[in-house]
CSV table of C-alpha atoms in Angstrom, one decimal:
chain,number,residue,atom,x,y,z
T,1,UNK,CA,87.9,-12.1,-3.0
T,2,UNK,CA,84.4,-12.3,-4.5
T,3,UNK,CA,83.5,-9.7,-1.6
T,4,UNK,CA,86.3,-7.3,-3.3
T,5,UNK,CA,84.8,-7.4,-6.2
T,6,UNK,CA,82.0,-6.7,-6.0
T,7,UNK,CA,82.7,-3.8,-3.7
T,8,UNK,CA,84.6,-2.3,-6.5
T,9,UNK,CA,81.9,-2.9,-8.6
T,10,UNK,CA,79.4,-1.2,-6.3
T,11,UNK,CA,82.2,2.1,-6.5
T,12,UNK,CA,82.1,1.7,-10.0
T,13,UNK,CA,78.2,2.4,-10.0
T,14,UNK,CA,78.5,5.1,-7.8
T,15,UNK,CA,80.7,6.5,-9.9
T,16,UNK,CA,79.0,6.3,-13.1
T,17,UNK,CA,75.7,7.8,-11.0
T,18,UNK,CA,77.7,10.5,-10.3
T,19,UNK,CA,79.0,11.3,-13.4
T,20,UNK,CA,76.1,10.5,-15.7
T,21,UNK,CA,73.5,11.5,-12.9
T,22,UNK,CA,75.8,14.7,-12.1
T,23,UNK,CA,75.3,15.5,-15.7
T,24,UNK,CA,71.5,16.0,-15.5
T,25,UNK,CA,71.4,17.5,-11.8
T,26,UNK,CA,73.5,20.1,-13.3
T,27,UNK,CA,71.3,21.0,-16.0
T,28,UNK,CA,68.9,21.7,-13.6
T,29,UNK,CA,70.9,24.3,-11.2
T,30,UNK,CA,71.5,26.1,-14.4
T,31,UNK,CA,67.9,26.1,-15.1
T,32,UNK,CA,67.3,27.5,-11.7
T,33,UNK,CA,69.6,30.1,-12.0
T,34,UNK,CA,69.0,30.4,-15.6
T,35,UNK,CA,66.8,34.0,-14.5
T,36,UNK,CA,63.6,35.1,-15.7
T,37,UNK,CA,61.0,34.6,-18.3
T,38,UNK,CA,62.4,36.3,-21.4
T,39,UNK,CA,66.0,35.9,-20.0
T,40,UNK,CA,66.3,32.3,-19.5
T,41,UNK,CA,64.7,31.2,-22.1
T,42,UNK,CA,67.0,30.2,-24.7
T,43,UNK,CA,69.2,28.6,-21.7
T,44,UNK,CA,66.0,26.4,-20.3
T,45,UNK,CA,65.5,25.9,-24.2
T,46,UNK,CA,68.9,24.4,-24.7
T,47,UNK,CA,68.9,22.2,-21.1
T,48,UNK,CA,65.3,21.0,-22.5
T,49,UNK,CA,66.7,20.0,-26.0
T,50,UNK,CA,69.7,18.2,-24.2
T,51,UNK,CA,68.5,16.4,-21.8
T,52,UNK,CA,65.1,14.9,-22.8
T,53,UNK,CA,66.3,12.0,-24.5
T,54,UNK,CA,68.8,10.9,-22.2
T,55,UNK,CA,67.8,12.5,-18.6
T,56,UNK,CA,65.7,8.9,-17.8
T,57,UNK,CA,68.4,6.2,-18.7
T,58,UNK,CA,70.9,8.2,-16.5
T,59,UNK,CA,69.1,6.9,-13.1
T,60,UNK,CA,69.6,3.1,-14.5
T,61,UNK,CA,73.3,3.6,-12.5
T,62,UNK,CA,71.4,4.4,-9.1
T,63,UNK,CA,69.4,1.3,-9.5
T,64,UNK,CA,72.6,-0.7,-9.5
T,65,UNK,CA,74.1,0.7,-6.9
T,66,UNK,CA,71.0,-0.3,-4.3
T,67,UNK,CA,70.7,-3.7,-6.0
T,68,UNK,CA,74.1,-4.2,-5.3
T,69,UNK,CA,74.2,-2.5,-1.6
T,70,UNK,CA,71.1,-4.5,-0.6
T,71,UNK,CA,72.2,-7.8,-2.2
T,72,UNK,CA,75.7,-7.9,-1.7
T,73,UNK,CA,76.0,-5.6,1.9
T,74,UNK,CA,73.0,-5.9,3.7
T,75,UNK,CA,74.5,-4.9,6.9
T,76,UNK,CA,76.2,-1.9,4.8
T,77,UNK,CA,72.4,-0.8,3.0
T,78,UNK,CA,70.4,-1.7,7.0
T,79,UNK,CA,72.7,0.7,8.7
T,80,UNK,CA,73.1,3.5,6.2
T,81,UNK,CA,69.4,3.5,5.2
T,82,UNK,CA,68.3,3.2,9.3
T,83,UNK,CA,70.8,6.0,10.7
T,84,UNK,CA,70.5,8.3,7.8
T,85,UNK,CA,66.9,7.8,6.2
T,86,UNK,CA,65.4,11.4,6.6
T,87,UNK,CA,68.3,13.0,4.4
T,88,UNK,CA,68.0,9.6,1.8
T,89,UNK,CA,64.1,9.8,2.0
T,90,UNK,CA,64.0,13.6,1.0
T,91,UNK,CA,66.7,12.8,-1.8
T,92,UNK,CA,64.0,10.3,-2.8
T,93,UNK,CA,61.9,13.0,-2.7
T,94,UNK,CA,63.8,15.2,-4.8
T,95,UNK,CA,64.0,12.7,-7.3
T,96,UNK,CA,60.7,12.1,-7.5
T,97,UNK,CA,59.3,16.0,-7.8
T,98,UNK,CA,62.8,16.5,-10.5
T,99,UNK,CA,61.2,13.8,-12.6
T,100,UNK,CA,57.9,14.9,-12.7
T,101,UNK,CA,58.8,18.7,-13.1
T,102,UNK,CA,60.6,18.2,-16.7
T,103,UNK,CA,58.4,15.5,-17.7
T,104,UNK,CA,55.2,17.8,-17.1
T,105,UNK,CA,56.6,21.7,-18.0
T,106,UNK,CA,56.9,21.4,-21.6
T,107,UNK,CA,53.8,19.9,-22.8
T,108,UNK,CA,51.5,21.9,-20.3
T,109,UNK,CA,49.7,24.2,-22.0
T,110,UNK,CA,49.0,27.1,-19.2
T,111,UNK,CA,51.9,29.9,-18.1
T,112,UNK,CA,51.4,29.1,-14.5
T,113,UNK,CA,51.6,25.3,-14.7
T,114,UNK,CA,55.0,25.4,-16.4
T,115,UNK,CA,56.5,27.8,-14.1
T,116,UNK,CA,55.3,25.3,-11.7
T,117,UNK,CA,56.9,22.4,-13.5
T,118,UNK,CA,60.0,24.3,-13.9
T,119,UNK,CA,60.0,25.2,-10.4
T,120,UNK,CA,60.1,21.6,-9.3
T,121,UNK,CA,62.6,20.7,-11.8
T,122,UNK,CA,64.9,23.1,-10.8
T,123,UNK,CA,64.8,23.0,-6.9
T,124,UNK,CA,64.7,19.2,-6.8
T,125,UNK,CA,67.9,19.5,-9.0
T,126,UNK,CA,70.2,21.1,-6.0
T,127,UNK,CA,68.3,19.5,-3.2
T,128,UNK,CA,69.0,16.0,-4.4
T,129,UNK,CA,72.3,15.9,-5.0
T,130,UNK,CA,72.8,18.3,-1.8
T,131,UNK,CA,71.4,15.5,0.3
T,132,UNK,CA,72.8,12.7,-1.6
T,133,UNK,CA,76.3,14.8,-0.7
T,134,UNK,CA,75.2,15.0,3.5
T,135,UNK,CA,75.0,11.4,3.2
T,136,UNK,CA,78.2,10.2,1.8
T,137,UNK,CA,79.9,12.9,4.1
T,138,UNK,CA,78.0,10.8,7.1
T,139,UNK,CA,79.6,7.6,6.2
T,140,UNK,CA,82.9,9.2,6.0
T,141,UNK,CA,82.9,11.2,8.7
T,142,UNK,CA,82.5,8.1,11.0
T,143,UNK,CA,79.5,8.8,12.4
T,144,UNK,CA,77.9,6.3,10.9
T,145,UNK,CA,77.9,2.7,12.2
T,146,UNK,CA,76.3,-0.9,12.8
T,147,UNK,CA,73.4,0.3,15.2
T,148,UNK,CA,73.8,3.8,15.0
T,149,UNK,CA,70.3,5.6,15.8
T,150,UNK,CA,68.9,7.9,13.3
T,151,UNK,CA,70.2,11.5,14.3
T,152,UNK,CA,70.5,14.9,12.9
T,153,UNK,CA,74.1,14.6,14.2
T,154,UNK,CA,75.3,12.0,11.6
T,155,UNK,CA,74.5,13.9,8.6
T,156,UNK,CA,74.7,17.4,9.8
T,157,UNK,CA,78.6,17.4,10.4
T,158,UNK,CA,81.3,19.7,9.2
T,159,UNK,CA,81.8,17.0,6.8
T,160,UNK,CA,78.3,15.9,5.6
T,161,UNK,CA,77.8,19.6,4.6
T,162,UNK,CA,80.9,20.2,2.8
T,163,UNK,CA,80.4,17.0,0.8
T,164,UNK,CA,77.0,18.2,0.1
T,165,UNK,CA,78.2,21.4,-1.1
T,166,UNK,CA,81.0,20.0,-3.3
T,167,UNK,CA,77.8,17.5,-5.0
T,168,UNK,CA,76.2,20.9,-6.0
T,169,UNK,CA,79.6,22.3,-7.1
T,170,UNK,CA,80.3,19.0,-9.1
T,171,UNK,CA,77.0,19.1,-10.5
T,172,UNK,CA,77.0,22.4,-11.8
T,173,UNK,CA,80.1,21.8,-13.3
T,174,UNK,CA,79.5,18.7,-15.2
T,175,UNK,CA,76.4,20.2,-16.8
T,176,UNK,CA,77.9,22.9,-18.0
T,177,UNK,CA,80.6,21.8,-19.8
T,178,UNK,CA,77.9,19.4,-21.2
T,179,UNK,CA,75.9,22.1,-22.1
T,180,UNK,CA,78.8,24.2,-23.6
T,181,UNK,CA,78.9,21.3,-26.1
T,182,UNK,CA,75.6,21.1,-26.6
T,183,UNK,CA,75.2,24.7,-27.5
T,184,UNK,CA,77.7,23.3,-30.3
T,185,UNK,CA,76.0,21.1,-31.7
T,186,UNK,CA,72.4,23.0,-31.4
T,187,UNK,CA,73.5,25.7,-33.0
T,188,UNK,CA,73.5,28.2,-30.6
T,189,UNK,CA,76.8,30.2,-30.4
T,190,UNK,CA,75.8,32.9,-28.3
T,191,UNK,CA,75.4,30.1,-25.4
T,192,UNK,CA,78.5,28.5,-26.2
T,193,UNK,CA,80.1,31.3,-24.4
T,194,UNK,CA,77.4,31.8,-21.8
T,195,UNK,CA,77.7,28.1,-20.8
T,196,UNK,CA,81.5,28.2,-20.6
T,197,UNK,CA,81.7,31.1,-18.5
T,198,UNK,CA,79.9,29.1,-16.1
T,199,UNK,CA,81.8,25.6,-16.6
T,200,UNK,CA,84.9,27.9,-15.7
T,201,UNK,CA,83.0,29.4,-12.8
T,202,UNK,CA,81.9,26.4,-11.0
T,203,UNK,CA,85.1,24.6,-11.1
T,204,UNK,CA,87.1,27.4,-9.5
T,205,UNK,CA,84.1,27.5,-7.0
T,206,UNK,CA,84.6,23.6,-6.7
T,207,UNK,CA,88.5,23.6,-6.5
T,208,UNK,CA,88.0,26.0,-3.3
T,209,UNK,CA,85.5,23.2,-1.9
T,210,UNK,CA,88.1,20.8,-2.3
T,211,UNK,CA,90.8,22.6,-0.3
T,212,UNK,CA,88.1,23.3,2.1
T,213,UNK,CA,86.7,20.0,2.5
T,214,UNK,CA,90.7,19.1,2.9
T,215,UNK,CA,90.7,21.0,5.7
T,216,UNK,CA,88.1,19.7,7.2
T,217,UNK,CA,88.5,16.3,6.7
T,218,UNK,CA,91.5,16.4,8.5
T,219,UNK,CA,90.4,17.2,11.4
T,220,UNK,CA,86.2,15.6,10.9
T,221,UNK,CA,87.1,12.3,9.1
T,222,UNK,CA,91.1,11.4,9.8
T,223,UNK,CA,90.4,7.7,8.5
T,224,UNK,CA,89.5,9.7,5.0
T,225,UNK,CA,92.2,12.3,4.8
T,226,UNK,CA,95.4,9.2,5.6
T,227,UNK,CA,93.5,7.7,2.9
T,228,UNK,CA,93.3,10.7,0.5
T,229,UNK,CA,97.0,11.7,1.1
T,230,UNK,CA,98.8,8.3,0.7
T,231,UNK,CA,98.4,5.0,-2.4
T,232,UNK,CA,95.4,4.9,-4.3
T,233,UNK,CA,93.6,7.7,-2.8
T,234,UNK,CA,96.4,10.3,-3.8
T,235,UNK,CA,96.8,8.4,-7.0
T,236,UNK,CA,93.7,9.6,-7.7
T,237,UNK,CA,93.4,12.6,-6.1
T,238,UNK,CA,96.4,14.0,-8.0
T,239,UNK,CA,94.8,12.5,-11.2
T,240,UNK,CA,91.4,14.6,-10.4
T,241,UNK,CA,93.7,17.5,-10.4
T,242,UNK,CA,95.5,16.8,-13.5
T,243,UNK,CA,91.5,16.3,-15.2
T,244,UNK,CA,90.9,19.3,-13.9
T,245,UNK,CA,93.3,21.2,-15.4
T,246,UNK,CA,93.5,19.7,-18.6
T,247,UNK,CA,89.5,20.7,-18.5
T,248,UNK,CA,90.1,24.1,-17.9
T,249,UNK,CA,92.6,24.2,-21.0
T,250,UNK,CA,90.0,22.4,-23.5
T,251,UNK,CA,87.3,24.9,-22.3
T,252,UNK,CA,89.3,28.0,-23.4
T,253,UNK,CA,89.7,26.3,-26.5
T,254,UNK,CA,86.8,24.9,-28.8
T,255,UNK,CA,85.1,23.0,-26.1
T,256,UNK,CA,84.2,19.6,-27.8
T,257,UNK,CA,84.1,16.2,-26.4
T,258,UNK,CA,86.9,16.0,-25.2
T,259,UNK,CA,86.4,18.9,-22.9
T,260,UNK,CA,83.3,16.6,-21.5
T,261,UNK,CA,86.2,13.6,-20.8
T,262,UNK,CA,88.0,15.9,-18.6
T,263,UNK,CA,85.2,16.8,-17.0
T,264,UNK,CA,83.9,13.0,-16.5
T,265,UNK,CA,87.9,12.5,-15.2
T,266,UNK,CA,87.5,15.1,-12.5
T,267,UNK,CA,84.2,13.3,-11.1
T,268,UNK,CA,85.6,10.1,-11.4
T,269,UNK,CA,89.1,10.3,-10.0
T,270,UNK,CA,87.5,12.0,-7.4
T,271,UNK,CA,84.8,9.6,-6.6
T,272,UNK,CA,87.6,6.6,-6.7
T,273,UNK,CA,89.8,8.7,-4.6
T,274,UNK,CA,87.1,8.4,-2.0
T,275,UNK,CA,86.8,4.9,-3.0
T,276,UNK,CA,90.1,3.9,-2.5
T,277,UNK,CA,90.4,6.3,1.1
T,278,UNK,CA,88.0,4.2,2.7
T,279,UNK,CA,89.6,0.8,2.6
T,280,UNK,CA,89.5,-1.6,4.0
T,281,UNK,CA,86.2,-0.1,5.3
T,282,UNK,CA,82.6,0.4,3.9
T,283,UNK,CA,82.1,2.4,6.8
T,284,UNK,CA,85.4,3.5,8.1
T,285,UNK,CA,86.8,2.4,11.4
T,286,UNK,CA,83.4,0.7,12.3
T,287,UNK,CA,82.5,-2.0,8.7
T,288,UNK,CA,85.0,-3.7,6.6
T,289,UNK,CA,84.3,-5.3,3.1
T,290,UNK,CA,84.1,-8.9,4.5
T,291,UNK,CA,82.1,-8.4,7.9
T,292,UNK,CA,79.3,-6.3,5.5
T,293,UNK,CA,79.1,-8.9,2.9
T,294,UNK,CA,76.2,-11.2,1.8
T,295,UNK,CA,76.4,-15.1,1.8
T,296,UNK,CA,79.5,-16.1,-0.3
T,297,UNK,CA,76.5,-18.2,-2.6
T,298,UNK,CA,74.3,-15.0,-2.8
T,299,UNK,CA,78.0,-12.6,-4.0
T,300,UNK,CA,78.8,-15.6,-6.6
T,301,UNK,CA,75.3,-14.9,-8.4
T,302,UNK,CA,75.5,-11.1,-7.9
T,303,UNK,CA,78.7,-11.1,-9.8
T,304,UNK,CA,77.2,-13.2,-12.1
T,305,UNK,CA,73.9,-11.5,-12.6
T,306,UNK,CA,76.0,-8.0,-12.5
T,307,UNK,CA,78.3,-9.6,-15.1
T,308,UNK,CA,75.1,-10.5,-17.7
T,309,UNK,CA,73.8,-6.9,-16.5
T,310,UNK,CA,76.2,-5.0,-17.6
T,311,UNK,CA,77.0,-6.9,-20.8
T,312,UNK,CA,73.1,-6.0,-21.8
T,313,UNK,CA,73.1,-2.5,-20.1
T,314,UNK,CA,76.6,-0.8,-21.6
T,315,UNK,CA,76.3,-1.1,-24.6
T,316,UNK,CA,72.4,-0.3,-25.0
T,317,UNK,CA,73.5,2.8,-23.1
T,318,UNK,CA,76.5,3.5,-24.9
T,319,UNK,CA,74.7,3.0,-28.3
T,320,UNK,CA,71.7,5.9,-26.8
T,321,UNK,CA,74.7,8.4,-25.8
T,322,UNK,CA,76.0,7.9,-29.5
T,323,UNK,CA,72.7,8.4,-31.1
T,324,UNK,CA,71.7,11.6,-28.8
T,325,UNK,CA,75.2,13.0,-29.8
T,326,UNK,CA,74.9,12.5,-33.1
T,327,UNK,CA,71.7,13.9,-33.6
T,328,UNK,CA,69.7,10.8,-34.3
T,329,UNK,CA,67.5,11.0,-31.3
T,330,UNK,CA,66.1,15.0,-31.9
T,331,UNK,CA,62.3,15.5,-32.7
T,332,UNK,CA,60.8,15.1,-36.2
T,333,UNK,CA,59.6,18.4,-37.9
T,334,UNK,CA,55.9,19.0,-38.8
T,335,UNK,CA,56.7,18.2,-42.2
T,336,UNK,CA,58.5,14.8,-41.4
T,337,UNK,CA,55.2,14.2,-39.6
T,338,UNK,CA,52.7,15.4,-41.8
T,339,UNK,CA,51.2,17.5,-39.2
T,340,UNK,CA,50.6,21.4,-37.8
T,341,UNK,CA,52.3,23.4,-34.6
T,342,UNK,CA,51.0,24.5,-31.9
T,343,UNK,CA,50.7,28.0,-30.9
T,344,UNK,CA,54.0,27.9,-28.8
T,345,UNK,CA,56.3,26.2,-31.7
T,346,UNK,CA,57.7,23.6,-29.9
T,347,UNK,CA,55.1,20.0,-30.0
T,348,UNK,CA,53.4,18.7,-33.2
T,349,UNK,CA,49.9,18.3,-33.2
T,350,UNK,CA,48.1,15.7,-35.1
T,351,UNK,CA,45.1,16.0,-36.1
T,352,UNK,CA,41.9,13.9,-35.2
């Protein structure tokens, strides 16, 4: 029982990394795509504006989920980690260089370097989540299990890629309806359209990944596609779809928030869906629940631990996520601070 739950706890994380992670990896494909110099700018200045007081806090979900994968299923987090480290090492990686890029590109101070930064930011932002995809598509394609050697072959299936293509997809469609509402509330009308165009885009371009990646989980990963097409995992596949649509309605409308709870519905139906596919397994066919758990001692304190966690987390979280959207959390103006602008318009400078 205490193995359950904390397996749908660990789903739960996932799926909150997905969403609120999604969010930000999404920001970033826009900014790659965003164009040039003089055209992207207002875009990479809206996606700038957005996500800096939020785009840190967002990986506090991915920390939970390898706490709880190495504490609660240590056979689970050995196997995955051992068969499939290259494609997790150079999400890692991703991670890393995404980080650093849009913590670095606004307040350097030469042309080059924040073309550079930008770069980084950008690229990392569809490799990650790409990879991140590859991986979860190893695990359910079955090619993954208890001491199976690392191999191109477990993460380069039919599956693997069209999960990693559906992460971009999701991505790109979480940020922008997030940045359709953000254009809202920055003022900036003329990308209210430009970012809805593109929410609109990318979930017609993910709806076609999902009858594709039907396809070819059916014949790739059966385990996952009885699982998806019966109980739970129809439940809430058919409740993705229903999100999905009543997404596509809000966006033709004043997008607002709850255009963005749609959008949050379709990634996290989806995500459950998967969830609830899988079981009994972890790893389907090959790892159930109870042969990858812990010590029954060691899942009674994670559940307790998780439990104290999350009553701390949440709320700081949710009380962040109500500040950024009610404007509490933007930058103070050189007159707030007493001080002058720099020659680009965009950092106070104090003097000496």
């Amino acid at each position: 029982m205490t193995a359950d739950l904390i397996a749908v706890v660990l789903l739960l994380a996932v799926t909150a990394y997905a969403c609120a992670g999604g969010t930000d990896y999404g920001a970033g494909f826009w900014d790659l795509v965003a164009g040039g110099t003089e055209r992207g700018r207002r875009p990479r200045w809206l996606i700038d504006h957005a996500m800096a007081p939020v785009w840190e806090v967002n990986n506090v979900w991915l920390v939970f989920v390898l706490v709880i994968m190495w504490t609660g299923f240590p056979v689970l987090f050995q196997t995955v980690f051992s068969a499939m480290w290259l494609p997790l090492a150079l999400a890692a990686v991703g991670m890393v260089l995404r980080g650093a890029g849009f913590a670095l590109r606004k307040p350097s101070r030469r042309l080059a370097g924040r073309r550079l930064y930008g770069a980084a930011f950008a690229s990392a932002s569809v490799v990650t989540p790409f990879f991140l995809g590859a991986a979860v598509g190893g695990v359910a394609s079955e090619r993954v299990a208890p001491g199976t050697d690392a191999s191109a072959d477990v993460w380069t299936s039919p599956t693997s890629l069209v999960f990693g293509f559906v992460a971009v997809a999701t991505t790109a469609f979480l940020g922008a309806v997030f940045l359709t509402g953000d254009a809202r509330r920055f003022d900036a009308p003329e990308l209210v359209g430009y970012f809805r165009r593109r929410a609109l885009g990318s979930l017609a371009v993910l709806t076609v990944l999902a009858v594709v990646t039907g396809f070819v989980t059916h014949e790739d990963s059966p385990h996952v596609w009885h699982g998806l097409t019966r109980g739970l995992g129809l439940l809430f596949a058919i409740l993705a779809g229903t999100a999905a649509l009543a997404a596509v309605w809000l966006l033709l409308r004043t997008p607002g928030a709850w255009a963005r709870v749609a959008a949050v519905g379709v990634v996290a139906s989806a995500v459950v869906a998967w969830g609830m596919a899988q079981r009994p397994y972890l790893l389907p066919t090959s790892l159930t629940v109870d042969e990858a758990a812990g010590a029954p001692s060691t899942l009674t304190w994670l559940a307790v631990v998780t439990l104290v966690a999350l009553l701390v987390v949440v709320p700081a979280v949710v009380f962040l996520y109500w500040l950024d959207t009610h404007g509490e959390l933007e930058e103070l103006t050189d007159s707030e601070l007493g001080g002058g602008s720099d020659p680009d318009g965009d950092r106070t400078v104090f003097d000496s």
